[in-house]
XYZ file of C-alpha atoms in Angstrom:
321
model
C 0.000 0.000 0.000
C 1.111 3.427 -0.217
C 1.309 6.005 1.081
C -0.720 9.153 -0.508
C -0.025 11.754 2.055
C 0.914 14.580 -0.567
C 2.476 16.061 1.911
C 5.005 13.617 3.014
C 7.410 14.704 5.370
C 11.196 13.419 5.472
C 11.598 11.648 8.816
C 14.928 10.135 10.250
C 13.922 6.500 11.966
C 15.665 3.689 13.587
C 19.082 4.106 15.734
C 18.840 2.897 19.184
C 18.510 6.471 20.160
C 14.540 5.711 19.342
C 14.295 2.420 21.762
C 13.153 2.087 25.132
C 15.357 -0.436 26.823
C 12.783 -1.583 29.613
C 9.191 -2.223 29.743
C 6.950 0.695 29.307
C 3.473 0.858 28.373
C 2.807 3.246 25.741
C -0.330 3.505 23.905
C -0.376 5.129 20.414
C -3.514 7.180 18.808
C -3.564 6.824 15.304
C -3.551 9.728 12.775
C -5.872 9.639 9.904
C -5.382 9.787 6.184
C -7.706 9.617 3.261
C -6.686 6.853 0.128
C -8.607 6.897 -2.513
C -12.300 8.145 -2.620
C -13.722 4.951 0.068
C -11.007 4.336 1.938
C -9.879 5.519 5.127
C -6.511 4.313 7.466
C -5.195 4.773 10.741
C -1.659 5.393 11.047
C 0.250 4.148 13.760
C 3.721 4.273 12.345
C 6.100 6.607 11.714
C 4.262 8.032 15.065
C 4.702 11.004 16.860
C 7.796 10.426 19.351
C 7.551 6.269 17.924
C 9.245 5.851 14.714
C 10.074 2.363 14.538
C 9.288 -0.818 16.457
C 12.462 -3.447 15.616
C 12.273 -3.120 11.973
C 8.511 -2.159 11.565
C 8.871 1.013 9.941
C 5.037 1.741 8.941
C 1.559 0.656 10.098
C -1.374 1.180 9.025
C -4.905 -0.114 10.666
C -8.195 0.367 8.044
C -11.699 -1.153 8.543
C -13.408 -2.802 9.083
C -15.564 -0.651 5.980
C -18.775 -1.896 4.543
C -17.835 -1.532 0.816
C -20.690 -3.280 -0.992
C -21.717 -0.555 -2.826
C -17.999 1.326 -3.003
C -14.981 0.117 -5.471
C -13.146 -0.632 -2.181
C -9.464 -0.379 -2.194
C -7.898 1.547 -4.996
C -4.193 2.594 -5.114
C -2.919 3.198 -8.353
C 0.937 2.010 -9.014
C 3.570 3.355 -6.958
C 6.983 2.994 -6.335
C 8.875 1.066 -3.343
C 12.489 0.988 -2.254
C 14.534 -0.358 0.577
C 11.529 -1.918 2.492
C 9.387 -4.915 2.559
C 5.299 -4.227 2.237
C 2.998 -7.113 4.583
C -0.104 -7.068 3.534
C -2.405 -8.806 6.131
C -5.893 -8.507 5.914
C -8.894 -9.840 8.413
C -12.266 -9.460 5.946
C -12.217 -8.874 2.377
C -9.506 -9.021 -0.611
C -7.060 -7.242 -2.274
C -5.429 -8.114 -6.055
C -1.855 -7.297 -5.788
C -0.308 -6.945 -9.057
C 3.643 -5.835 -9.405
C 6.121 -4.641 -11.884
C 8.048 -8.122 -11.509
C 4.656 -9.324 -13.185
C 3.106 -10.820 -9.849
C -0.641 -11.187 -9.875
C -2.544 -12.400 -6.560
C -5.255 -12.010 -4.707
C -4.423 -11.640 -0.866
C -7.237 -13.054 1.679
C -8.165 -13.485 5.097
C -4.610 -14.351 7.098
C -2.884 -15.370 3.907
C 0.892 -13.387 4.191
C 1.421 -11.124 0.800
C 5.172 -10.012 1.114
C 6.723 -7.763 -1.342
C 10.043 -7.246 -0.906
C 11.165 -4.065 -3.241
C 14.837 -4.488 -2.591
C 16.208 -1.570 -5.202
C 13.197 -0.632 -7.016
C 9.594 -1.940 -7.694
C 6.257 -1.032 -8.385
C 2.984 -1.902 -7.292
C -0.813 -1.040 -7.730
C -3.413 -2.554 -4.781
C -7.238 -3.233 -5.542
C -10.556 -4.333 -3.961
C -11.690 -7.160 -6.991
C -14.501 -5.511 -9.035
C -16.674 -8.426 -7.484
C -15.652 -8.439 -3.665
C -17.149 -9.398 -0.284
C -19.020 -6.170 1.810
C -16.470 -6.213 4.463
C -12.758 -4.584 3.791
C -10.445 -4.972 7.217
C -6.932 -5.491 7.336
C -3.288 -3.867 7.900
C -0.486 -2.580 6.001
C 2.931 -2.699 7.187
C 6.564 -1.993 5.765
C 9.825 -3.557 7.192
C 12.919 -1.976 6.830
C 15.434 -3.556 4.845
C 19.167 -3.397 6.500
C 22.207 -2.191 4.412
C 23.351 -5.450 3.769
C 20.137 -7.036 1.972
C 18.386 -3.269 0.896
C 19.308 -3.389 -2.740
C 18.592 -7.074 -3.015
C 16.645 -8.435 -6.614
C 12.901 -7.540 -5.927
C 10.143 -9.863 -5.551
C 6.793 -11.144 -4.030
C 5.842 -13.884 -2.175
C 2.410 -15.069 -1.373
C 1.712 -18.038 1.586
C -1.578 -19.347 2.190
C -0.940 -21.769 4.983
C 1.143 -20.030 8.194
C 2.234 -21.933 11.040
C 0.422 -21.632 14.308
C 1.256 -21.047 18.167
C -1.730 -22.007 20.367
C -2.893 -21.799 24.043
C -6.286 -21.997 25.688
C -8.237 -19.220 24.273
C -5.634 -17.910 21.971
C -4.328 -18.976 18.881
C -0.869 -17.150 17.204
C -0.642 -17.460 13.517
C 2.963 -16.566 12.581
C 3.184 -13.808 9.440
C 6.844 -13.042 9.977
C 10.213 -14.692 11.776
C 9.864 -16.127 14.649
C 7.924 -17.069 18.009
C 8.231 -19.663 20.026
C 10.365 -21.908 18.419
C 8.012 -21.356 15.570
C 8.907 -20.121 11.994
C 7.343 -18.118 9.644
C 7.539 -19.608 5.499
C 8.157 -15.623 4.658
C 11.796 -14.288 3.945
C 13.022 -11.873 6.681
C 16.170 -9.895 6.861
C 16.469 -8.925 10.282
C 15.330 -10.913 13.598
C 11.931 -10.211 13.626
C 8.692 -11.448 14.771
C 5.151 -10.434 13.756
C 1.664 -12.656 14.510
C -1.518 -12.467 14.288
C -3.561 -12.886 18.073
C -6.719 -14.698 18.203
C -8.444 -14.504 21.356
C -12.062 -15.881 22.455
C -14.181 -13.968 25.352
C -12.199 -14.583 28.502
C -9.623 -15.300 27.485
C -6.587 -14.939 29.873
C -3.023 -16.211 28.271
C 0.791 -15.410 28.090
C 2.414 -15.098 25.459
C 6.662 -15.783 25.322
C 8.657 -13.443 24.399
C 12.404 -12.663 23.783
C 13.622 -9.734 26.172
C 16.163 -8.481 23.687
C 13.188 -7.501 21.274
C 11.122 -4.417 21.868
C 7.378 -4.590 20.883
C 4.242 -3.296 20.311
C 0.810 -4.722 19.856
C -1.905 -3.055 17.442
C -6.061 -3.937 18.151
C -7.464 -5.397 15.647
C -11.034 -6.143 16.858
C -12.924 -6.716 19.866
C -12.039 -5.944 23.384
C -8.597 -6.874 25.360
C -6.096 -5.878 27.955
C -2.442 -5.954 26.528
C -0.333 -6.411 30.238
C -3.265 -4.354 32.143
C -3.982 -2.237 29.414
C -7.378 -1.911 27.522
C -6.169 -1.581 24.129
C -9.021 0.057 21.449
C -9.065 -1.507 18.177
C -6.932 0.923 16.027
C -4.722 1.858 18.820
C -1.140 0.377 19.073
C 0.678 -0.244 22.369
C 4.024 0.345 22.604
C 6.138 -1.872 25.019
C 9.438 -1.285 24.638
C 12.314 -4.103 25.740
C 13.095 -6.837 28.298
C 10.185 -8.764 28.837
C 10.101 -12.695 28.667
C 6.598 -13.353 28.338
C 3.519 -10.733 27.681
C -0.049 -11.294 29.885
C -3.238 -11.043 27.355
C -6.800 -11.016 28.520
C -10.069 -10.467 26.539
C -13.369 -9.316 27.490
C -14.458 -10.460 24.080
C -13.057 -12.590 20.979
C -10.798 -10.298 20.259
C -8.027 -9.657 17.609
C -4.422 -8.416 17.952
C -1.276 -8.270 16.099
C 1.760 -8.451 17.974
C 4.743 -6.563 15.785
C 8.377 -6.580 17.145
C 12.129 -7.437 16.597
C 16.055 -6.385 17.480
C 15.994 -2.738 17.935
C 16.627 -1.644 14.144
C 20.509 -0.035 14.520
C 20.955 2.053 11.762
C 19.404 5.509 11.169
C 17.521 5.284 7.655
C 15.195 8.106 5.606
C 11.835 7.814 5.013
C 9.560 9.281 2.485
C 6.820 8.811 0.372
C 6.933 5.435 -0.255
C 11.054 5.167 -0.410
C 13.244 4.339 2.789
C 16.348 5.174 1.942
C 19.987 6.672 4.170
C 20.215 9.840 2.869
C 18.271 13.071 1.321
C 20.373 12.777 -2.015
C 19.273 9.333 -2.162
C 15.364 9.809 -1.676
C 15.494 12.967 -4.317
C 16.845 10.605 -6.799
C 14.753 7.958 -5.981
C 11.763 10.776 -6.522
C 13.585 11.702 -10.186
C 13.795 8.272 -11.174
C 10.133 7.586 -10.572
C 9.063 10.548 -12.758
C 11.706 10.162 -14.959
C 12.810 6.817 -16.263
C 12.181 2.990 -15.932
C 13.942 1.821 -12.887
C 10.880 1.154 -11.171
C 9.442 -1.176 -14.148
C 5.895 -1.240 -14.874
C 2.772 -2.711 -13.519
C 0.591 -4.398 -16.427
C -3.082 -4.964 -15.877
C -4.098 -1.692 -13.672
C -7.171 0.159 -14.973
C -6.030 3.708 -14.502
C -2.907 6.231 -14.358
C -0.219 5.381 -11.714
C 0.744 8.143 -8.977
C 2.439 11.050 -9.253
C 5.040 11.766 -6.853
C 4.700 14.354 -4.317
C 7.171 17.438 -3.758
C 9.980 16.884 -1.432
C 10.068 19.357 1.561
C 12.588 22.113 0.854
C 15.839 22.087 2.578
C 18.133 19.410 3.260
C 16.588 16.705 5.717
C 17.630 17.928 9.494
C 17.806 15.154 11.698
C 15.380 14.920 14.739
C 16.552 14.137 18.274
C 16.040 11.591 20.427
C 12.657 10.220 21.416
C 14.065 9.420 25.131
C-alpha cells in the first residue's frame, strides 16, 4: 500500500537512540489519512515520538468498511524501495499486481510479502466483485544495508504456522515465536503474529527480552499487560520482557509486531526508505523520470504522481528518550 499523504514529510527512523530499553506501556492514537475516494486508514507508524518498532517502519490499521456498494481499495501504481510491504488482511480481498509481473489475490490471514529491494512497483485493488467487508493492515519492514538493494520480488503463503494456548491462537506472518517459523523471507530478527483470542480469554504469550514490541487492536475488546487496548490503537512496550499477559473481554483480535531494535538511522519518504536526502530525491527523479521502477501491467487507470519533497536538506530529529 502506499502512502498518498501529498504532503510527506522526510523523517529520520531507527538508531537505538529511538528504543526504550525496559518495559513501558505506551499507547499510540492513530492519525488519519484519506486513500482513494472509500477508503480511510489509521496510522500508527512513523508516530509522533515512535518511529520504529524493531524493523517495523510503517503501520497502518483500516476497517473494518462496509464496501458493498464502493470500489473498495484503490491505489494506483507506486513505487517502493529499501523496504518490505505485509499485507495482512482480516475481511475482504485485495489483487496485488507488481512490476516483476506478480498477480494475486491476498485473503483473510494469507501473508502477501513484497520485498522491493532496489526498485519496484505496485498497484493494490478491492476485486470488481468483492465481499461487503474490507479490514486489514499494512505494514513496511525496513530492509538493512546489507540485503536493501537485493533483486525484488513477491511472495504469497496461504498456509502459516500456528502457536496455540487456551483461548488464543498465534498465527505466525513473519520470523519467529516460540520456536516457531514463519515460510516468509526476513532480513532482520523479527517477529510479527496475528492474536486470536475468544471472550475470557486470559493467556501469556513468550517473548524474547532483547526484542522491543508493540501490539496493534485489531477487533474486539482486550487488555495488553493491564492495558485496555481500542481496536486501532497500538501499544508500545518497549524491551526486556520474557513473556507478555493477554486477557479479553471479548473474541478479540491483535497483532503483535516486534524485533532487534533496528541499529541504523535510515530516511523515510513517500513510499522510499532510503539513508540519505540525495538518495530519496533521486529515488523521486527516477520515478518521474525513467524505468527503474518497471511497470505494472493490468491496472485500470494512471499510476501516482510523486509528491514534492520538503525544501531544505533533511535535518535530523533528536532523540525520542
Amino acid at each position: 500500500m502506499s502512502n498518498l499523504d501529498r504532503q510527506a514529510a522526510l523523517s529520520v527512523c531507527g538508531g537505538r537512540g529511538f528504543v526504550v530499553a525496559e518495559p513501558v506501556r505506551e499507547l499510540l492514537t492513530p492519525r488519519h489519512v484519506r486513500l482513494g475516494e472509500s477508503t480511510e486508514v489509521r496510522r500508527l507508524l512513523p508516530n509522533l515520538g515512535r518511529r520504529m518498532v524493531g524493523a517495523w517502519a510503517f503501520v497502518d490499521h483500516y476497517g473494518p468498511d462496509d464496501i458493498a456498494d464502493e470500489p473498495g481499495m484503490q491505489v494506483p501504481p507506486h513505487p517502493h524501495m529499501g523496504l518490505q510491504t505485509v499485507s495482512w488482511l482480516h475481511d475482504g480481498e485485495v489483487l496485488h499486481r507488481d512490476s516483476v509481473g506478480s498477480l494475486r489475490t491476498i485473503r483473510p490471514r494469507e501473508l502477501g510479502l513484497m520485498t522491493s529491494g532496489r526498485a519496484i512497483s505496485h498497484s493494490e485493488e478491492s476485486p470488481k466483485s468483492h465481499a461487503r467487508f474490507l479490514h486489514g493492515a499494512q505494514l513496511w519492514v525496513a530492509l538493512p544495508s546489507a540485503h536493501r538493494h537485493v533483486e525484488p520480488h513477491f511472495q504469497h503463503h496461504t498456509d502459516l504456522p500456528t502457536v496455540s494456548a487456551p483461548g488464543l491462537t498465534a498465527t505466525l506472518i513473519l520470523g519467529e515465536l516460540d520456536g516457531t517459523t514463519s515460510p516468509g523471507t526476513a532480513y532482520t530478527p523479527i517477529v510479527g503474529a496475528d492474536l486470536a483470542l475468544t471472550a475470557g480469554a486470559e493467556a501469556r504469550l513468550p517473548l524474547d527480552p532483547d526484542f522491543e514490541y508493540a501490539v496493534l487492536s485489531m477487533s474486539g475488546r482486550a487488555e495488553v499487560d493491564g492495558v485496555p487496548v481500542q481496536p486501532g490503537s497500538m501499544l508500545y512496550l518497549g524491551c526486556g520482557r520474557s513473556e507478555l499477559p493477554l486477557r479479553a473481554d471479548s473474541d478479540a483480535g491483535l497483532m503483535l509486531l516486534g524485533g532487534e531494535p533496528f541499529e541504523e538511522e535510515i530516511v523515510m519518504w513517500w513510499n522510499f526508505i532510503g539513508r540519505s536526502h540525495e538518495e530519496i530525491e533521486e529515488a523521486r527523479r527516477a520515478w518521474t523520470e525513467t524505468s527503474r521502477f518497471g511497470e505494472v501491467h493490468g491496472y485500470d487507470g494512471a499510476r501516482l504522481a510523486a509528491p514534492e519533497l520538503p525544501p531544505g536538506p533533511l535535518k535530523p530529529r533528536g532523540r525520542v528518550r
